[in-house]
Amino acid sequence: MYLANRSWPELGDYVADESLAVVPLGSTEQHGPHLPEGTDHMIAEALAREATDRTGYLCTPPIPIGVSSHHRQFPGTMWVEAPIFRDYVESLSRNLTYHGIDRIVYVNAHGGNVAHLREVGRRLHDDGTAYAIEWMWDESIPELIEEVFETPGPHGGPKETAMIMHIANELVREDRLEDARDGGAVFDYDAERVHGATTFYDCIENSPNGVFGDQTDATPEIGEELFEAATEQLVALLEWLDEQPIEELMPEPQLEPGFGHRR
């Protein structure tokens, strides 16, 4: 059920019976010479819409701009500062809880949002308002990604390229795939650390064109396989979360210090 397409009586009927909502989030930022800037929020919305179409749960419109200042050297990248992002997502989430939602899944497709969504979820959890968790599609199917790609890359690589080939193939600049590979970098997690310290802040410091991996490995068929596998994982998560009693998801109330937990 897509919130923006429904009337208020229909949404009233939903919250009378259900208490779960899905919020897709991503970014609007550079994804190399071959992918659109909306790659992340397009992937998040497509997965959220598909999973909620299959299950009947509520899906909100996407949040298309996230914490992306580390891509700011590339034209077109948009971002909001982290505290503003956290407060915005929290406010939107509390809006949902006002209408009867008590559990939320943030379907996220941008790594820069992860820590901040976890913080929002902690705030809502600590005051007993709602149980909100972050879910990222590629982290739900790591074995499959390793199986189909030799160098998947963490950003703008073949996994995101394949997903966009499946979701919106007309937006992939297929004549630039080799440029993306040859002008980017194969990500080396050890290269970013010196004597145990992470030494870079911006994407351009690791990749001249902003992307990683071998984009020429991507195909629409692989994208479809990734999309289906991730959707199945998201559907399973939503169904699991819906089954949990809310009192078991919320923190236990405590007595005064020294008296232990109330059982």
Coordinates of C-alpha atoms in Angstrom, one line a residue, residues 2-113:
Y2 CA 1.6 3.2 -1.2
L3 CA 0.7 6.0 1.1
A4 CA 0.8 8.8 -1.4
N5 CA -1.7 7.1 -3.7
R6 CA -4.3 6.4 -0.9
S7 CA -7.1 8.5 0.6
W8 CA -7.2 9.2 4.3
P9 CA -10.2 6.9 4.9
E10 CA -8.2 4.0 3.3
L11 CA -5.2 4.9 5.5
G12 CA -7.4 5.0 8.5
D13 CA -8.6 1.5 7.7
Y14 CA -5.0 0.4 7.4
V15 CA -3.9 1.7 10.8
A16 CA -7.0 0.3 12.4
D17 CA -5.6 -3.2 11.6
E18 CA -1.9 -2.8 11.0
S19 CA 0.9 -0.9 12.8
L20 CA 3.9 -1.3 10.4
A21 CA 5.3 1.2 7.9
V22 CA 8.2 1.1 5.5
V23 CA 10.2 4.2 4.7
P24 CA 12.5 4.1 1.7
L25 CA 15.6 6.3 1.9
G26 CA 18.7 6.9 -0.3
S27 CA 20.7 9.8 -1.6
T28 CA 21.0 12.1 -4.6
E29 CA 24.7 12.0 -5.3
Q30 CA 27.3 11.1 -7.9
H31 CA 27.4 7.5 -9.0
G32 CA 30.2 7.8 -11.6
P33 CA 29.9 8.6 -15.3
H34 CA 27.5 5.8 -16.0
L35 CA 24.7 5.9 -13.4
P36 CA 22.1 8.5 -12.5
E37 CA 22.5 10.6 -9.3
G38 CA 19.2 9.1 -8.0
T39 CA 20.6 5.6 -8.0
D40 CA 20.3 5.0 -4.2
H41 CA 16.8 6.4 -3.6
M42 CA 15.6 4.7 -6.8
I43 CA 16.8 1.3 -5.6
A44 CA 15.4 1.9 -2.1
E45 CA 12.0 2.9 -3.4
A46 CA 11.8 0.0 -5.9
L47 CA 12.5 -2.6 -3.2
A48 CA 10.2 -1.0 -0.7
R49 CA 7.4 -0.7 -3.2
E50 CA 7.8 -4.3 -4.4
A51 CA 8.0 -5.8 -0.9
T52 CA 4.9 -3.8 0.3
D53 CA 3.0 -4.7 -2.8
R54 CA 3.6 -8.4 -2.0
T55 CA 2.7 -8.0 1.7
G56 CA 0.2 -5.2 1.9
Y57 CA 2.1 -3.2 4.4
L58 CA 2.3 0.6 4.2
C59 CA 5.1 2.3 2.2
T60 CA 5.7 6.0 2.4
P61 CA 7.2 8.3 -0.3
P62 CA 11.0 8.1 -0.4
I63 CA 13.4 10.4 1.3
P64 CA 15.7 11.1 -1.7
I65 CA 18.5 13.2 -0.1
G66 CA 20.7 12.0 2.7
V67 CA 24.1 12.4 4.3
S68 CA 26.3 12.7 1.2
S69 CA 28.8 15.5 1.8
H70 CA 31.7 13.1 1.2
H71 CA 30.7 13.2 -2.5
R72 CA 30.4 17.0 -2.6
Q73 CA 33.4 17.5 -5.1
F74 CA 31.3 15.9 -7.9
P75 CA 28.7 18.2 -9.6
G76 CA 25.1 17.5 -8.8
T77 CA 25.6 15.8 -5.4
M78 CA 23.1 17.0 -2.9
W79 CA 23.2 16.5 0.9
V80 CA 21.9 17.7 4.2
E81 CA 24.0 17.9 7.3
A82 CA 23.8 14.9 9.6
P83 CA 21.9 16.5 12.5
I84 CA 19.3 17.9 10.2
F85 CA 18.9 14.5 8.5
R86 CA 18.5 12.7 11.8
D87 CA 15.9 15.3 13.1
Y88 CA 14.0 15.2 9.9
V89 CA 13.7 11.4 9.8
E90 CA 12.8 11.3 13.5
S91 CA 10.1 13.9 13.0
L92 CA 8.7 12.0 10.0
S93 CA 8.7 8.8 12.0
R94 CA 6.9 10.5 14.9
N95 CA 4.3 11.6 12.4
L96 CA 3.7 8.0 11.5
T97 CA 3.5 7.0 15.2
Y98 CA 0.9 9.7 15.7
H99 CA -1.4 7.9 13.3
G100 CA -0.9 4.5 15.0
I101 CA 2.4 3.1 13.6
D102 CA 4.6 1.5 16.2
R103 CA 7.2 -0.3 14.1
I104 CA 9.1 1.1 11.1
V105 CA 11.6 -0.3 8.7
Y106 CA 14.0 2.2 7.0
V107 CA 14.7 0.6 3.6
N108 CA 18.1 2.3 3.0
A109 CA 20.3 2.2 0.0
H110 CA 23.0 4.7 1.0
G111 CA 25.9 3.8 3.3
G112 CA 26.2 7.4 4.6
N113 CA 22.7 7.2 6.2

